[in-house]
Short mmCIF file of C-alpha atoms in Angstrom, two decimals:
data_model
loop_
_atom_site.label_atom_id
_atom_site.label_comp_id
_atom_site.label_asym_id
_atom_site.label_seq_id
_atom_site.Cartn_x
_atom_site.Cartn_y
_atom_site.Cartn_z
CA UNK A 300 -12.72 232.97 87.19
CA UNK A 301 -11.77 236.61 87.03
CA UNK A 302 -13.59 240.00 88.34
CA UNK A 303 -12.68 243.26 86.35
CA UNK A 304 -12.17 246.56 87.92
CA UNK A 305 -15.93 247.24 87.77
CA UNK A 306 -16.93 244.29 90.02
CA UNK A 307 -18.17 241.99 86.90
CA UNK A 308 -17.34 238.19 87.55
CA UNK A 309 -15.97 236.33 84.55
CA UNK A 310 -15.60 232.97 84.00
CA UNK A 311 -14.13 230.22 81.40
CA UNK A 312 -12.88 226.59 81.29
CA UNK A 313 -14.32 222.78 81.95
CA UNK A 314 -17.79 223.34 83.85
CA UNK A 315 -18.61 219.83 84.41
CA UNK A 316 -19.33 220.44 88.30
CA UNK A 317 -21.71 223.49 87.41
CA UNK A 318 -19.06 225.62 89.46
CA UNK A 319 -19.73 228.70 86.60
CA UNK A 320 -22.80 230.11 88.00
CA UNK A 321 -24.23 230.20 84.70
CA UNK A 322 -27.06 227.56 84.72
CA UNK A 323 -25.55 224.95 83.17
CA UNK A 324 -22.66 222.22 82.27
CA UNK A 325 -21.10 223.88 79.23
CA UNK A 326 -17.56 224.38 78.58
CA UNK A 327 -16.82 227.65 78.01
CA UNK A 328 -12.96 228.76 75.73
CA UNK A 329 -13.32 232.54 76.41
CA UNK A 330 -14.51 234.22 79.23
CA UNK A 331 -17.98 234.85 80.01
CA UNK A 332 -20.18 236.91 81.92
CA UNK A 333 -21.53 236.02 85.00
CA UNK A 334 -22.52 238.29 87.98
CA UNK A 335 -22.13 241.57 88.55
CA UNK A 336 -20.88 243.36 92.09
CA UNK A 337 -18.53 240.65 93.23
CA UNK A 338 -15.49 241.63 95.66
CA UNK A 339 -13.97 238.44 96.01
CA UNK A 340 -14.03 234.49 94.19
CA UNK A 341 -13.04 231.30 95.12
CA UNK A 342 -13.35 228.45 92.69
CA UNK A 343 -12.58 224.11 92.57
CA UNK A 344 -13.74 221.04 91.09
CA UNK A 345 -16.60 221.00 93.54
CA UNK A 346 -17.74 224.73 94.10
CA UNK A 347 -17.22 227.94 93.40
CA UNK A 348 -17.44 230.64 95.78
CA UNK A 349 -18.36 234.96 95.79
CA UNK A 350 -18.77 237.75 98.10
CA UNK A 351 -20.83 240.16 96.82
CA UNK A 352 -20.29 244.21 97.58
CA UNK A 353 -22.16 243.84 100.36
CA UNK A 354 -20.46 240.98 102.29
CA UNK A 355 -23.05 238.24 101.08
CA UNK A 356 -21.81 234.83 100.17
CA UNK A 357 -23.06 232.98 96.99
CA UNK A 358 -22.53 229.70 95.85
CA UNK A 359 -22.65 227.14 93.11
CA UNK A 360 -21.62 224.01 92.26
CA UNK A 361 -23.57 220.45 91.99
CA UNK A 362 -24.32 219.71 95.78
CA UNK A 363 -24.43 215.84 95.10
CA UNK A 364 -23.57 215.59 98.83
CA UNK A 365 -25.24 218.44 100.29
CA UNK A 366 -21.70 219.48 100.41
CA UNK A 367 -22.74 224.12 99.14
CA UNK A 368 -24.25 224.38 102.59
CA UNK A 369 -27.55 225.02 100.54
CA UNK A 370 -29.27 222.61 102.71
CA UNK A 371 -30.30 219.02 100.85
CA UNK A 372 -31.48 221.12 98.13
CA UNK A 373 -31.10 220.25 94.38
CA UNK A 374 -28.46 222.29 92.96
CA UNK A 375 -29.57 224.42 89.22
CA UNK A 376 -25.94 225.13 88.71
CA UNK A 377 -26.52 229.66 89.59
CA UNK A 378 -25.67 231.30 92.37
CA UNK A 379 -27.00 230.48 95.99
CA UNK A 380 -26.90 232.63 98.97
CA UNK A 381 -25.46 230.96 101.85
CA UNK A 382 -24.28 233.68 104.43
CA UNK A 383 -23.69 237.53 105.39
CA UNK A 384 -20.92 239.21 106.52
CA UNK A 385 -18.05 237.93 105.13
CA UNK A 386 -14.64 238.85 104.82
CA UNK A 387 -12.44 235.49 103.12
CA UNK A 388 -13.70 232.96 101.14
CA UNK A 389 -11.91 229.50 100.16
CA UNK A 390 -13.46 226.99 98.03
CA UNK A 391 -11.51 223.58 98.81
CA UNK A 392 -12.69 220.24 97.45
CA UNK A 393 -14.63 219.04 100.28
CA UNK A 394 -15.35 222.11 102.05
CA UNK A 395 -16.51 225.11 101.70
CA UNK A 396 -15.13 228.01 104.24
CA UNK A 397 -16.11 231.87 104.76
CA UNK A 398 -14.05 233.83 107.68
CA UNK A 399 -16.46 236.69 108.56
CA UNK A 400 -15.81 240.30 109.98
CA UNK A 401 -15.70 239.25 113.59
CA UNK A 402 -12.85 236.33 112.03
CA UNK A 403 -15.01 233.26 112.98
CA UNK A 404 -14.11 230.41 110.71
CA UNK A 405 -17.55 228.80 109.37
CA UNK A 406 -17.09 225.56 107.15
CA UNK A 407 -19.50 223.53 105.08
CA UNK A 408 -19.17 220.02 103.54
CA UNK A 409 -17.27 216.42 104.54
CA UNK A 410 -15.70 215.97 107.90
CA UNK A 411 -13.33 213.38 106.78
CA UNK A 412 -10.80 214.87 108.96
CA UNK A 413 -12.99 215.94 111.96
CA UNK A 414 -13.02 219.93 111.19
CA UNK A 415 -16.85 219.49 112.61
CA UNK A 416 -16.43 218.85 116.30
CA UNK A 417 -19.95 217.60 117.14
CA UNK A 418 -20.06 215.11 113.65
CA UNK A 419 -18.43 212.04 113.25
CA UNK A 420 -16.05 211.10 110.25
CA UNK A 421 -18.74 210.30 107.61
CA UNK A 422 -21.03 212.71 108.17
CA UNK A 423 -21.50 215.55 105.96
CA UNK A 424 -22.25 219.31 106.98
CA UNK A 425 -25.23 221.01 104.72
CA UNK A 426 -25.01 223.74 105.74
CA UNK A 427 -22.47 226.20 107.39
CA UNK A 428 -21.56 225.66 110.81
CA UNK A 429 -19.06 227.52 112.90
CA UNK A 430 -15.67 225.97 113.74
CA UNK A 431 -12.94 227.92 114.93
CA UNK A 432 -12.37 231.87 116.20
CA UNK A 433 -9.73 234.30 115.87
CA UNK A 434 -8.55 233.48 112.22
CA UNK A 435 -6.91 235.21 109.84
CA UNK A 436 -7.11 233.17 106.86
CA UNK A 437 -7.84 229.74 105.49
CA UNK A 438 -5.71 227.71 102.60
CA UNK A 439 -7.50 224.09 101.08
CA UNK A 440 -5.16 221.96 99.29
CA UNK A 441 -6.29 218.36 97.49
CA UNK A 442 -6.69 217.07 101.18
CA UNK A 443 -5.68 219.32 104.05
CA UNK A 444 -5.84 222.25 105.11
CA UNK A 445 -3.78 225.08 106.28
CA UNK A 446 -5.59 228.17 108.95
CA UNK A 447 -3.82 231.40 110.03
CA UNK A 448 -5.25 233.05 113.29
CA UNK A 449 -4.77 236.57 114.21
CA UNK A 450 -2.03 235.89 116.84
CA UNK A 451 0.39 234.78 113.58
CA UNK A 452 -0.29 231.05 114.48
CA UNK A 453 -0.05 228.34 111.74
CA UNK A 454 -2.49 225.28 111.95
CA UNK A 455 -2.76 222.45 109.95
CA UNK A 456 -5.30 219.54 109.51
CA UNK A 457 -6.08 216.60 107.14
CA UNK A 458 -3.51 214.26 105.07
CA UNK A 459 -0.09 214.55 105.33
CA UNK A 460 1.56 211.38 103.31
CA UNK A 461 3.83 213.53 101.64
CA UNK A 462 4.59 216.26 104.83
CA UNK A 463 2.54 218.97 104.16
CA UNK A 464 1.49 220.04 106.96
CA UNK A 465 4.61 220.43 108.33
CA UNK A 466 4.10 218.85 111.82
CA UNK A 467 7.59 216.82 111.87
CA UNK A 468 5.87 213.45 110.63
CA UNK A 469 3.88 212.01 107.95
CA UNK A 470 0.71 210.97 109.88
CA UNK A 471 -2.91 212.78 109.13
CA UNK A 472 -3.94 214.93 111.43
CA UNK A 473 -7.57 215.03 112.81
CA UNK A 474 -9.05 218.79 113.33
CA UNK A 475 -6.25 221.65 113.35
CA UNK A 476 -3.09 221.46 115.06
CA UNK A 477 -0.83 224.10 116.04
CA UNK A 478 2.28 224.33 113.61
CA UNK A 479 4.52 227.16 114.48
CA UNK A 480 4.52 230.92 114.50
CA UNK A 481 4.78 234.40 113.10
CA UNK A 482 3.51 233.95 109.86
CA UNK A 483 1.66 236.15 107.83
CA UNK A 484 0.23 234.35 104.38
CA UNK A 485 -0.87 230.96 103.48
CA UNK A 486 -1.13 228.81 100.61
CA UNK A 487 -2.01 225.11 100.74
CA UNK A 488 -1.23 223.45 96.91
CA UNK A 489 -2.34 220.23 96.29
CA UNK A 490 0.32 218.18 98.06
CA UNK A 491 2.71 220.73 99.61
CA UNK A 492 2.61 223.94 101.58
CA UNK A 493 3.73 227.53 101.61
CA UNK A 494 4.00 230.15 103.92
CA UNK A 495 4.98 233.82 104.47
CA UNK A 496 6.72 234.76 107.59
CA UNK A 497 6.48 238.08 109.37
CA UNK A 498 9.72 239.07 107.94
CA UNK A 499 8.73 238.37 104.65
CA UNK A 500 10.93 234.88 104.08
CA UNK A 501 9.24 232.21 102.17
CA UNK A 502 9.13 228.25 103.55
CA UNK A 503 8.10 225.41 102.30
CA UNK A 504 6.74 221.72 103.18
CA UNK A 505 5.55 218.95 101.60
CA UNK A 506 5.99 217.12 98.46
CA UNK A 507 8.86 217.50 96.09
CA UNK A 508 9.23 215.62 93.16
CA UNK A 509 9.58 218.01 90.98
CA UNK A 510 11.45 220.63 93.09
CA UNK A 511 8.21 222.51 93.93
CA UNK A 512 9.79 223.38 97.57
CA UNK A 513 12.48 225.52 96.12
CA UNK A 514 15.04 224.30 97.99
CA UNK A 515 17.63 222.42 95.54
CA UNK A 516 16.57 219.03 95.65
CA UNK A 517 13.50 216.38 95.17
CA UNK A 518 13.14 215.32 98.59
CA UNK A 519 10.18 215.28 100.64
CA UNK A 520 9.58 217.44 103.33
CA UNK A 521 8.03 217.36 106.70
CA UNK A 522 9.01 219.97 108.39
CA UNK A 523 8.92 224.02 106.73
CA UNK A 524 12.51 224.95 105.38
CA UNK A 525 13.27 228.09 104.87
CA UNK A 526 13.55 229.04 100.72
CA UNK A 527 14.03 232.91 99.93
CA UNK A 528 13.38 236.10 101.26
CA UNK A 529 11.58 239.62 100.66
CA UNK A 530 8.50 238.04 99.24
CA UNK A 531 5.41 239.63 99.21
CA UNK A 532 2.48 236.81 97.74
CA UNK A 533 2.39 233.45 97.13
CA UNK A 534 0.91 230.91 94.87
CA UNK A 535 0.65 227.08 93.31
CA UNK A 536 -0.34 224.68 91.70
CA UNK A 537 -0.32 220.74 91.89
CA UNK A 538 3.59 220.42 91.43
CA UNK A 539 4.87 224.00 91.33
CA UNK A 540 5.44 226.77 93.26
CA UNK A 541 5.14 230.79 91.98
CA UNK A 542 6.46 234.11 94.38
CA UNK A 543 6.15 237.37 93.53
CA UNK A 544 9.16 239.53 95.57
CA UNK A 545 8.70 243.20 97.13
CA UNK A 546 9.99 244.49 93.75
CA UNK A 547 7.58 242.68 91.71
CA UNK A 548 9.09 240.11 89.99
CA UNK A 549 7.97 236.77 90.02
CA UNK A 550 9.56 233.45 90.68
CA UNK A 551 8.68 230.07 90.37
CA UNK A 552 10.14 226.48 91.13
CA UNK A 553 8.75 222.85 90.37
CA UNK A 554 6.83 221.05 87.33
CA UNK A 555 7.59 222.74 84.48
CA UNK A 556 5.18 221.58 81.42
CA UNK A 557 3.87 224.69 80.43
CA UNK A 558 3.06 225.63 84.11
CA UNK A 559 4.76 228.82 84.98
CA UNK A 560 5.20 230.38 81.91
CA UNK A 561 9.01 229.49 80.83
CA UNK A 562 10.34 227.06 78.60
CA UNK A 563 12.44 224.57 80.02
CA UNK A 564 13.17 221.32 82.19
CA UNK A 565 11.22 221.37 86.07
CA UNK A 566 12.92 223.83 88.72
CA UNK A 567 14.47 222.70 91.69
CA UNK A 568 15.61 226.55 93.04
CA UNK A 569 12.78 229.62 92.57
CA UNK A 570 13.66 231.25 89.31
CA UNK A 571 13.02 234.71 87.98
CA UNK A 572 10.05 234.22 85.31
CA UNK A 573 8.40 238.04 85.05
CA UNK A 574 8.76 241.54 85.96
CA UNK A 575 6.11 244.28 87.23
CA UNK A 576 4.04 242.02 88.64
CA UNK A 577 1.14 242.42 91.39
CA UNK A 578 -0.66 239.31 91.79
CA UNK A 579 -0.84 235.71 91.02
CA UNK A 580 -2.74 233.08 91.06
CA UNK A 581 -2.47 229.30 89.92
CA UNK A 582 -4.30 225.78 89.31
CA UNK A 583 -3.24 222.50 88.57
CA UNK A 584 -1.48 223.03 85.70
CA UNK A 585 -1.67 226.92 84.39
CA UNK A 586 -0.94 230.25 86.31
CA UNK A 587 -1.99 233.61 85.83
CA UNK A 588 -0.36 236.76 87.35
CA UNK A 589 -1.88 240.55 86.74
CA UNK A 590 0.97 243.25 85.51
CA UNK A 591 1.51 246.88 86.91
CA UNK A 592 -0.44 247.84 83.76
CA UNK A 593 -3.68 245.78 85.21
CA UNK A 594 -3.46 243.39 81.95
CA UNK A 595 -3.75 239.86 82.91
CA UNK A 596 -1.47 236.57 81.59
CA UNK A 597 -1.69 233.10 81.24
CA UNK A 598 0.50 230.29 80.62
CA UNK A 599 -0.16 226.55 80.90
CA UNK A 600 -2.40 223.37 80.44
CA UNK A 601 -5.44 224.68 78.66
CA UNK A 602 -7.39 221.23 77.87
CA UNK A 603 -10.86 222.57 78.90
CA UNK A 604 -10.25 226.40 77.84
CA UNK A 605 -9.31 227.28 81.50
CA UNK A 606 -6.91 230.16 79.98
CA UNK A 607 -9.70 231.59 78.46
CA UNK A 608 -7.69 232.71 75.21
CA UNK A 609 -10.50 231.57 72.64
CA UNK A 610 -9.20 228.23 72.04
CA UNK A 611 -8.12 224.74 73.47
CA UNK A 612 -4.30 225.60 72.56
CA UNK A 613 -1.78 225.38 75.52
CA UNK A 614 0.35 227.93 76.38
CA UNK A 615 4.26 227.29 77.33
CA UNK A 616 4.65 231.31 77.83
CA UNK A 617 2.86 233.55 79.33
CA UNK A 618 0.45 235.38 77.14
CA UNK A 619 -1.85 238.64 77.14
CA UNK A 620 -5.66 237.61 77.85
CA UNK A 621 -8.64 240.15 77.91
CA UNK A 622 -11.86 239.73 79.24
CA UNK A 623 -14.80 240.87 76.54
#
């Protein structure tokens, strides 16, 4: 999903969850038109996720569960309203989460890791219920989840098999637990972690198979270990890792078929992939990043026209892609 610089929400790729807003189950190779004065999007498998111009939250998605926070109701694959006053959405693959202006965390969907308080472990949340105060931010990865509060504070929840929380061990964790602090961004990828610190040095935890930690090797981590510094935003995908630095290039480490937009065997150490560079942002297996020049790129997996290029064609370099 993609919103242009007149608030118009795009969208392209495998629809099977009815996550597009559109109505439907079709999958779409370019991108197309959704909904117009949208601020912010958060898409997965499950849901996707908006805030409108004026703080509203919408969502979509199939609601087998009563997992949108629509209530039991029977999902027609558009756009639902589900809440005012927003600030950050994230769209995990459970839950559903919107921090609002007064930074209350509220949180729809499973509790299989006791994020609701008052439910028990099987119980599902229909419809949006408030969780935590004072936070900053909120990261979902496959199955935990990383929250930032104001005070700089890291906390973690959910599985942790491969380290990613962070916490020293490899045991789940059951609602949030304090990590460490001064940090200042967040980004949960499927099986590892990433943070940004106050003085703008980038760690890592979690899996590392393919060297998606950035720090030389393929070990597992539990614990965050320090990996570069001066970087400004962060991003991932299921086994890699992407960094833009203050000066705008971009670097990336892990999984390397097609996924971050070089050719070449999977990264162990960050390396330099793109210049002029502003944002990023990255799935499973493709990334996108957004120039100095506002044009938008893609590289990687491109089974279910995610890429949105016109076709079903991978990419192994980045590539130019406009919206109609």
């Amino acid at each position: 999903m993609a919103i242009d610089n007149k608030n118009v929400l795009w969208v392209t790729g495998d629809n099977r969850g009815a996550v597009s807003g559109l109505g439907n189950k079709n999958k779409n190779t370019s991108f197309v038109r959704v909904v117009d004065q949208v601020k912010a999007v958060s898409v997965s498998d499950s849901r996707s996720m908006i805030i409108k111009s004026d703080n509203s939250v919408w969502t979509a998605g199939s609601n087998g569960f009563g997992e949108l926070g629509i209530g039991n109701a029977v999902s027609n694959g558009t756009f639902v309203k589900v809440a005012d006053g927003a600030e950050q959405i994230e769209s995990g693959s459970e839950n559903g989460f919107i921090i609002k202006s007064d930074h209350s965390l509220w949180a729809s969907g499973f509790n299989h890791y006791q994020i609701f308080q008052s439910l028990s472990l099987a119980d599902v949340s229909d419809t949006y219920q408030k969780i935590a105060d004072n936070v900053k931010a909120i990261s979902a990865g496959q199955a935990h989840l990383l929250m930032l509060k104001t005070d700089g504070s890291l906390w973690a929840c959910g599985q942790n098999v491969d380290g990613q929380l962070g916490i020293g061990s490899n045991t789940d964790q059951r609602g949030f637990m304090k990590v460490m602090d001064g940090v200042k961004a967040i980004k949960a990828c499927s099986y590892h972690s990433l943070v940004i610190k106050t003085d703008n040095s980038l760690w890592s935890t979690g899996h590392n198979e393919f060297g998606e930690l950035g720090i030389g090797n393929s070990v597992n981590q539990n614990r965050f270990v320090r990996v570069m510094d001066g970087v400004s935003a962060i991003a991932g995908g299921r086994f890699f890792s992407m960094a833009v630095k203050a000066d705008g290039t971009l670097w990336a480490s892990g999984y390397n078929n097609q996924t971050f937009g070089i050719t070449g065997p999977d990264q162990k150490n960050f390396i330099k992939v793109a210049d002029n560079v502003t944002a990023i942002a990255a799935a499973d297996y493709h990334s996108l990043m957004i120039k100095n020049d506002k044009t938008m790129w893609a590289t990687g997996s491109n089974t279910y026209g995610e890429i949105g290029a016109g076709s079903e064609r991978s990419l192994d370099v980045f590539a130019k892609v406009k919206l109609p």
